[in-house]
Amino acid sequence: MTQRNLTLLTDFYELTMMQGYFKERDANETVIFDMFYRTNPFGNGFAICAGLEQVIEYINNLHFSQEDVDYLRSTGMFDEDFLGYLRHFRFSGDIYAIPEGTVVFPREPLVKVEAPIMEAQLVETALLNIINHQSLIATKTYRVVHAAQGDGVMEFGLRRAQGPDAGIYGARAAMIAGCVGTSNVLAGQMFDVPVKGTHAHSWIMSFPDELTAFRTYAKMYPSACILLVDTYDTLNSGVPHAIQVFQEMRGEGIPLTFYGIRLDSGDLAYLSKEAKKMLTEAGFPDAVISASNDLDEELIDSLKLQGAAINSWGVGTHLITARDCPSFGGVYKLAAIQDKATGKFTPKIKLSENAEKITNPGNKTIRRIYSKKTGKIVADLICLTDECFDESRSLLLFDPIQTWKKTHLAPKSYTMRELLVPVFKKGACVYHSPKVMEIQAYCKKELSTLWEESRRLVNPHKVHVDLSNELWHMKNQLLDSYHFSTDTE
């Protein structure tokens, strides 16, 4: 598939800042920007990062075409020397990222960009757009899949998504987080993921009667025969006619490999239980009972508690639009500037009266700490890249705000894994993106490293994200170096 040139998918001020850096040539230092988020969406205990493959495609195709340059010239804001620079622009920096499908937590860098400031500034908007959207949908999908308790969940929100891209890449993110298939055929083609679907009410209504519609569909698709039973009267017409068709198929020796009914309206708990009784009494206890109709994790959880006999779920609008939390909230902040004389990075910090908006400075990475005994995550540790840790020695973890809260890990009781991996080095991609279904398998393993208390949908246990002692001291020294005055009356 031809890659789109998304170079102008940026906020205008990124380009005006670029020209400012260009005019002050000595100001084009190498810098480090961190992309992170501050709060888990949906009240979840974590997020699932997604979108890295599209970031790679964006960076690989990053260039200003002649049409792009001509358009920027038409704004009257840019000088010819800068426009000439843009015509030959290519990304030359380094990018590190957490692999897609990894469970992540607030304040840790999901992506780290180390590049000349003009380049690092340009990629901010598109990077946030891509990672924010797919991470949001992946996290929402986890909640839906978790509520389904092992039942298959199909994504079919394309017609309700906010445009084609949201539908396509939302479906991709949903597959990463555990959906068994999508109704989106283009997403199936692009990402090599299963596509699934049955038929609409219009199929039933286009035939003289419901039974003829069911028979015709079963004849065409005997190995995937899911019949929509609520067009007219679910229990008095739809389910009995579906049973009649299944009996006819069995009588003709047609294997019933994947068959059942779909409910799209009404009291899903009651109807599914009644339909289950009817199917079982007729000799079809293994028939699939699928449900749709504005489902989300809360409704699925409620239906489970009511004993609904549903074992397949089609989720559309609320998943693809992330209805209850429509934005992920990722931000992109300057963390360090390289000293040209020494090559060392000088840490930078953003201050705010809101404590949660104060950034973590310096050239950082993340080390995930696991219990050797359980394999579960103990904590994540944000640290400086040149710090070394020895798993044969004890490790002290402490809350970076409430510092009296401490945890001592005994020697050899834990293991560590660095989360950020190289993606681009000197402008060249050094990372191979797995296929979506491979990312899904990896994500499933990632989820298994969380305690169940952290996976629950309501009031989950918080996984601690701590700062290393060295980073904590650096941050506080920077904070102490600034002088504030407070006017009081």
XYZ file of C-alpha atoms in Angstrom:
489
model
C 0.000 0.000 0.000
C 1.331 3.447 -0.936
C 2.406 5.417 2.108
C 0.845 8.827 2.566
C 3.018 11.870 3.029
C 1.919 13.127 6.456
C 4.691 15.702 6.831
C 2.221 18.598 7.090
C 0.195 16.694 9.710
C 1.541 19.101 12.285
C 0.552 22.185 14.222
C 1.530 25.427 12.519
C 3.630 26.590 15.448
C 5.964 23.634 15.023
C 6.969 25.137 11.674
C 7.251 28.699 12.936
C 9.500 27.443 15.751
C 11.535 25.470 13.220
C 12.164 28.629 11.229
C 13.195 30.391 14.424
C 15.726 27.662 15.166
C 16.891 27.759 11.540
C 17.561 31.499 11.694
C 19.528 31.012 14.910
C 21.748 28.280 13.491
C 23.630 27.766 16.729
C 20.316 27.021 18.393
C 19.776 23.768 16.477
C 21.225 21.687 19.300
C 20.541 18.024 19.771
C 17.775 17.651 22.329
C 15.705 14.967 24.015
C 11.918 15.030 24.076
C 9.815 12.519 26.027
C 6.286 11.498 25.052
C 4.318 10.330 28.110
C 0.881 10.559 29.691
C -0.136 11.617 33.183
C -3.311 9.682 34.049
C -4.593 6.234 33.104
C -7.711 6.532 30.915
C -11.108 5.130 31.984
C -9.928 4.840 35.596
C -7.949 1.793 34.482
C -4.891 0.536 36.344
C -2.630 0.850 33.298
C -2.654 1.563 29.576
C -1.610 -0.483 26.545
C 0.700 1.352 24.180
C 0.029 1.065 20.457
C 0.750 2.893 17.220
C 4.516 2.482 16.910
C 4.344 0.917 13.448
C 2.506 3.974 12.133
C 5.079 6.267 13.771
C 7.790 4.356 11.914
C 5.914 4.729 8.620
C 5.517 8.452 9.281
C 9.207 9.012 10.048
C 10.367 6.917 7.090
C 8.249 8.992 4.719
C 8.976 12.355 6.327
C 9.763 14.877 3.584
C 8.457 18.152 2.215
C 7.249 17.801 -1.352
C 7.340 20.719 -3.739
C 3.588 21.074 -3.210
C 4.158 21.254 0.546
C 6.767 23.966 0.151
C 4.601 25.926 -2.258
C 1.724 25.808 0.209
C 3.900 27.019 3.077
C 5.196 29.828 0.870
C 1.610 30.897 0.230
C 1.048 31.536 3.952
C 3.496 34.438 3.816
C 5.151 33.312 7.073
C 8.316 31.649 5.823
C 11.488 32.937 4.170
C 12.968 31.399 1.054
C 16.130 30.141 2.747
C 14.062 28.183 5.262
C 11.780 26.837 2.529
C 14.869 25.688 0.674
C 15.997 23.840 3.795
C 12.629 22.130 4.065
C 12.799 20.904 0.473
C 15.793 18.728 1.428
C 14.656 17.880 4.956
C 15.127 14.365 6.314
C 14.948 13.062 9.873
C 18.458 12.273 11.134
C 17.949 11.599 14.821
C 17.403 8.673 17.187
C 14.080 7.404 18.483
C 13.515 4.950 21.325
C 10.108 3.511 22.171
C 8.278 0.952 24.259
C 7.129 -1.911 21.979
C 3.460 -2.040 21.060
C 1.281 -4.181 23.276
C 3.291 -3.411 26.417
C 1.392 -2.436 29.549
C 2.486 1.046 30.585
C 1.893 3.504 33.377
C 1.697 7.276 33.848
C 4.749 9.512 33.545
C 7.071 7.000 31.903
C 8.325 7.859 28.389
C 6.505 5.813 25.758
C 8.666 7.410 23.062
C 11.954 9.270 23.416
C 13.230 11.429 20.551
C 16.907 12.431 20.467
C 17.504 14.705 17.490
C 18.375 18.243 16.361
C 15.688 20.451 17.849
C 14.166 21.405 14.488
C 13.568 17.725 13.708
C 12.416 16.821 17.203
C 9.992 19.739 17.188
C 8.463 18.854 13.824
C 7.514 15.281 14.727
C 5.723 16.193 17.965
C 2.169 16.559 16.675
C 2.000 13.500 14.442
C 3.693 11.313 17.050
C 1.151 12.366 19.678
C -1.747 11.959 17.257
C -0.778 8.391 16.380
C 0.252 7.074 19.805
C -2.548 8.819 21.704
C -5.300 7.421 19.508
C -4.204 3.813 19.244
C -3.163 3.576 22.909
C -6.572 4.919 23.909
C -8.497 2.378 21.825
C -6.229 -0.484 22.876
C -6.807 0.349 26.546
C -10.571 0.606 26.068
C -10.568 -2.706 24.231
C -8.724 -4.388 27.099
C -11.542 -3.363 29.431
C -14.209 -4.763 27.111
C -12.302 -8.013 26.585
C -11.652 -8.360 30.321
C -15.360 -7.923 31.068
C -16.181 -10.670 28.548
C -14.264 -13.184 30.712
C -12.797 -15.225 27.899
C -15.655 -14.923 25.414
C -14.750 -13.693 21.967
C -15.132 -9.972 21.330
C -15.472 -8.673 17.789
C -14.804 -5.041 16.909
C -17.322 -3.566 14.503
C -17.321 0.162 15.091
C -16.291 1.335 11.633
C -19.589 3.007 10.781
C -19.521 4.964 14.064
C -15.815 5.891 14.065
C -14.792 9.524 13.610
C -13.691 9.064 10.029
C -11.834 6.395 8.020
C -8.498 6.638 9.826
C -10.117 6.331 13.244
C -11.957 3.238 12.025
C -8.922 1.626 10.412
C -6.343 2.271 13.099
C -8.876 1.885 15.913
C -9.547 -1.622 14.585
C -5.794 -2.281 14.570
C -5.485 -1.184 18.193
C -8.521 -3.261 19.156
C -6.937 -6.362 17.665
C -3.705 -5.726 19.568
C -5.635 -5.611 22.835
C -7.483 -8.877 22.300
C -10.398 -8.730 19.875
C -10.878 -11.966 17.928
C -11.793 -10.163 14.739
C -13.007 -6.965 13.120
C -15.792 -6.166 10.697
C -13.462 -3.691 8.974
C -12.407 -5.345 5.724
C -9.752 -2.750 4.866
C -8.182 -3.203 8.301
C -8.205 -6.945 7.712
C -6.358 -6.483 4.429
C -3.877 -3.908 5.740
C -2.948 -5.689 8.956
C -3.614 -9.350 8.150
C -6.148 -9.797 10.960
C -9.367 -11.896 10.999
C -12.484 -10.280 9.575
C -15.881 -11.439 10.757
C -19.554 -10.624 10.241
C -22.997 -12.095 9.687
C -25.874 -10.240 8.057
C -28.120 -7.267 8.728
C -31.827 -6.960 9.366
C -32.153 -5.780 5.769
C -31.146 -9.275 4.622
C -34.125 -10.755 6.458
C -36.488 -8.023 5.307
C -35.496 -8.414 1.652
C -36.925 -11.971 1.526
C -40.603 -12.955 1.497
C -40.230 -14.392 4.990
C -37.666 -14.921 7.758
C -37.327 -18.678 7.244
C -36.434 -18.272 3.580
C -33.827 -15.650 4.504
C -32.277 -18.000 7.069
C -32.274 -20.974 4.691
C -30.625 -18.945 1.946
C -27.917 -17.647 4.253
C -27.233 -21.111 5.683
C -26.909 -22.550 2.179
C -24.364 -19.899 1.241
C -22.339 -19.988 4.478
C -22.831 -23.392 6.130
C -19.511 -23.275 7.992
C -20.191 -19.837 9.499
C -23.917 -19.721 10.035
C -24.837 -17.082 12.639
C -28.445 -15.988 12.163
C -29.830 -12.633 13.312
C -33.033 -13.545 15.120
C -34.562 -10.268 16.319
C -35.883 -8.723 13.092
C -39.513 -9.552 13.905
C -40.091 -11.565 17.092
C -37.037 -13.074 18.745
C -38.550 -15.920 20.762
C -41.693 -16.656 18.742
C -40.194 -16.382 15.283
C -36.461 -15.788 15.072
C -35.134 -18.526 17.365
C -37.663 -21.196 16.227
C -36.817 -20.504 12.579
C -33.082 -20.655 13.322
C -33.599 -24.021 15.059
C -35.567 -25.286 12.065
C -32.699 -24.354 9.727
C -30.120 -26.019 11.986
C -32.264 -29.181 12.042
C -32.468 -29.159 8.253
C -28.700 -28.714 7.964
C -28.104 -31.612 10.332
C -30.614 -33.754 8.446
C -28.732 -33.071 5.203
C -25.448 -34.095 6.830
C -24.003 -30.586 6.798
C -21.446 -30.246 9.633
C -22.410 -27.577 12.132
C -18.878 -26.304 12.693
C -19.650 -22.720 13.647
C -23.302 -21.807 14.016
C -25.676 -19.972 16.274
C -27.744 -16.828 16.658
C -27.192 -13.110 17.173
C -29.291 -10.804 19.345
C -29.205 -7.096 18.546
C -32.051 -5.642 20.616
C -34.291 -6.177 23.603
C -33.473 -7.515 27.046
C -30.301 -9.371 26.193
C -30.071 -11.200 29.509
C -33.626 -12.556 29.361
C -33.657 -13.278 25.638
C -30.305 -15.070 25.682
C -31.344 -17.329 28.565
C -34.629 -18.202 26.914
C -32.928 -18.773 23.561
C -30.369 -21.019 25.253
C -33.149 -23.187 26.701
C -34.814 -23.496 23.315
C -31.572 -24.337 21.505
C -30.551 -26.894 24.129
C -33.959 -28.609 24.137
C -33.769 -28.832 20.350
C -30.390 -30.566 20.526
C -28.108 -27.584 19.857
C -26.468 -26.855 23.223
C -23.218 -25.713 21.611
C -24.815 -23.054 19.404
C -23.141 -19.666 19.689
C -25.263 -16.919 21.192
C -23.823 -13.607 20.073
C -24.978 -10.175 21.193
C -24.538 -6.607 20.063
C -26.446 -3.335 20.660
C -24.376 -0.494 22.182
C -22.299 -2.727 24.405
C -19.393 -1.662 26.585
C -17.503 -3.189 29.501
C -20.065 -2.051 32.073
C -23.016 -3.547 30.241
C -21.153 -6.781 29.486
C -20.175 -7.067 33.143
C -23.809 -6.491 34.163
C -25.064 -9.107 31.697
C -22.530 -11.592 33.063
C -23.792 -10.951 36.594
C -27.353 -11.546 35.382
C -26.379 -14.956 34.039
C -26.825 -14.050 30.385
C -26.216 -17.042 28.108
C -24.104 -14.973 25.695
C -20.677 -16.262 24.677
C -19.764 -13.913 21.825
C -19.878 -10.136 21.847
C -19.939 -7.567 19.068
C -18.824 -4.160 20.309
C -18.889 -1.086 18.119
C -19.644 2.514 19.015
C -18.470 2.670 22.611
C -15.212 0.885 21.815
C -14.141 2.634 18.617
C -15.004 6.092 19.977
C -13.784 5.459 23.549
C -17.050 7.107 24.559
C -16.356 7.623 28.258
C -12.799 8.957 27.801
C -12.342 10.406 24.323
C -8.668 11.381 24.620
C -5.538 9.707 25.928
C -3.787 12.850 27.136
C -0.251 12.088 26.025
C 2.184 15.028 26.038
C 5.625 15.703 24.551
C 8.109 17.597 26.693
C 11.717 18.749 26.402
C 13.899 16.805 28.849
C 17.517 17.662 27.960
C 19.752 19.706 25.651
C 23.153 18.472 24.517
C 26.181 20.637 25.253
C 28.067 20.919 21.959
C 31.429 21.275 23.692
C 31.194 18.237 25.957
C 28.529 16.112 24.240
C 26.777 15.712 27.585
C 23.097 16.352 28.065
C 22.000 19.203 30.330
C 18.720 18.275 32.022
C 15.703 20.532 31.552
C 12.565 20.647 33.665
C 9.124 22.162 33.121
C 7.699 23.742 36.251
C 4.076 24.249 37.129
C 1.885 25.190 40.046
C 0.226 21.829 39.382
C 2.616 19.254 40.795
C 1.517 16.582 38.317
C 2.678 18.799 35.430
C 6.268 19.094 36.643
C 8.345 16.958 34.272
C 11.121 14.477 34.936
C 14.384 15.870 33.525
C 17.367 14.284 31.795
C 18.203 11.444 29.440
C 16.104 8.631 30.849
C 15.035 5.068 30.347
C 12.651 2.733 32.173
C 13.468 -0.507 33.928
C 10.612 -2.835 34.744
C 11.112 -4.814 37.928
C 9.603 -8.301 38.268
C 9.378 -10.643 41.224
C 11.450 -13.753 40.530
C 9.013 -15.777 42.592
C 5.786 -14.789 40.837
C 6.875 -13.221 37.551
C 4.572 -10.286 38.329
C 5.484 -6.617 38.006
C 6.749 -5.119 41.266
C 7.249 -1.577 39.975
C 8.651 0.465 37.126
C 11.774 2.528 37.739
C 12.475 5.634 35.669
C 16.216 6.191 35.754
C 19.033 7.879 33.844
C 20.447 5.974 30.890
C 23.952 5.687 32.340
C 22.817 4.146 35.636
C 23.787 0.538 36.300
C 21.909 -1.934 38.469
C 23.004 -5.284 39.854
C 20.269 -7.819 40.491
C 22.549 -9.615 42.931
C 22.355 -6.594 45.223
C 19.434 -5.223 47.201
C 17.362 -2.462 45.643
C 15.600 0.384 47.438
C 12.443 1.746 45.850
C 10.662 4.802 47.203
C 7.691 6.943 46.268
C 9.022 10.104 44.557
C 6.445 12.287 46.332
C 5.795 10.499 49.615
C 9.417 9.494 50.044
C 8.889 7.781 53.386
C 7.068 5.005 51.535
C 9.879 2.560 50.780
C 10.277 -0.985 49.526
C 13.477 -3.027 49.919
C 13.992 -5.803 47.394
C 16.350 -8.509 48.566
C 19.304 -9.547 46.377
C 18.379 -11.997 43.604
C 14.670 -11.683 44.440
C 13.923 -9.620 41.360
C 14.758 -9.237 37.687
C 14.869 -6.079 35.561
C 14.011 -5.378 31.935
C 14.655 -2.179 30.036
C 11.466 -1.089 28.264
C 12.719 1.489 25.765
C 14.243 -0.076 22.657
C 16.022 1.617 19.715
C 13.709 2.299 16.784
C 15.716 4.819 14.728
C 19.447 5.446 14.842
C 20.822 8.403 12.884
C 17.622 8.553 10.884
C 17.611 4.885 9.864
C 15.005 2.448 11.179
C 16.620 -0.359 13.199
C 13.399 -1.917 14.506
C 11.234 -4.567 12.872
C 7.545 -4.207 13.651
C 5.828 -7.529 14.412
C 2.535 -8.408 12.765
C -0.598 -7.350 14.606
C -1.508 -10.865 15.711
C 2.038 -11.335 17.038
C 1.647 -8.103 18.997
C -1.666 -9.430 20.334
C 0.071 -12.580 21.626
C 2.784 -10.432 23.228
C 0.147 -8.179 24.808
C -1.569 -11.206 26.340
C 1.718 -12.197 27.972
C 2.208 -8.646 29.182
C -1.202 -8.646 30.836
C -0.311 -11.873 32.636
C 2.492 -10.036 34.475
C -0.057 -7.841 36.266
C -1.695 -8.850 39.514
C -5.448 -9.356 39.171
C -5.931 -6.460 41.584
C -4.341 -4.160 39.002
C -6.500 -5.566 36.198
C -9.901 -5.046 37.781
C -12.065 -2.451 36.076
C -13.120 -0.502 39.159
C -10.688 0.992 41.670
C -7.671 -1.023 40.482
C -4.535 -1.395 42.566
C -1.890 1.137 41.528
C 1.381 -0.129 40.076
C 4.149 2.102 41.369
C 6.316 4.117 38.994
C 9.343 5.290 40.968
C 12.348 7.453 40.205
C 15.864 6.209 40.766
C 17.741 7.854 43.604
C 20.028 9.626 41.137
C 17.177 10.968 39.011
C 15.188 12.007 42.080
C 18.139 14.052 43.388
C 18.722 15.639 39.971
C 15.075 16.661 39.762
C 15.033 18.176 43.229
C 18.308 20.031 42.655
C 16.767 21.628 39.576
C 13.649 22.519 41.528
C 15.765 24.066 44.296
C 17.728 26.124 41.754
C 14.615 28.092 40.845
C 13.486 30.872 43.148
C 9.820 31.623 43.561
C 8.083 34.503 45.264
C 4.554 34.347 46.578
C 2.638 37.562 47.082
C 0.374 37.527 50.108
C -2.011 40.135 51.327
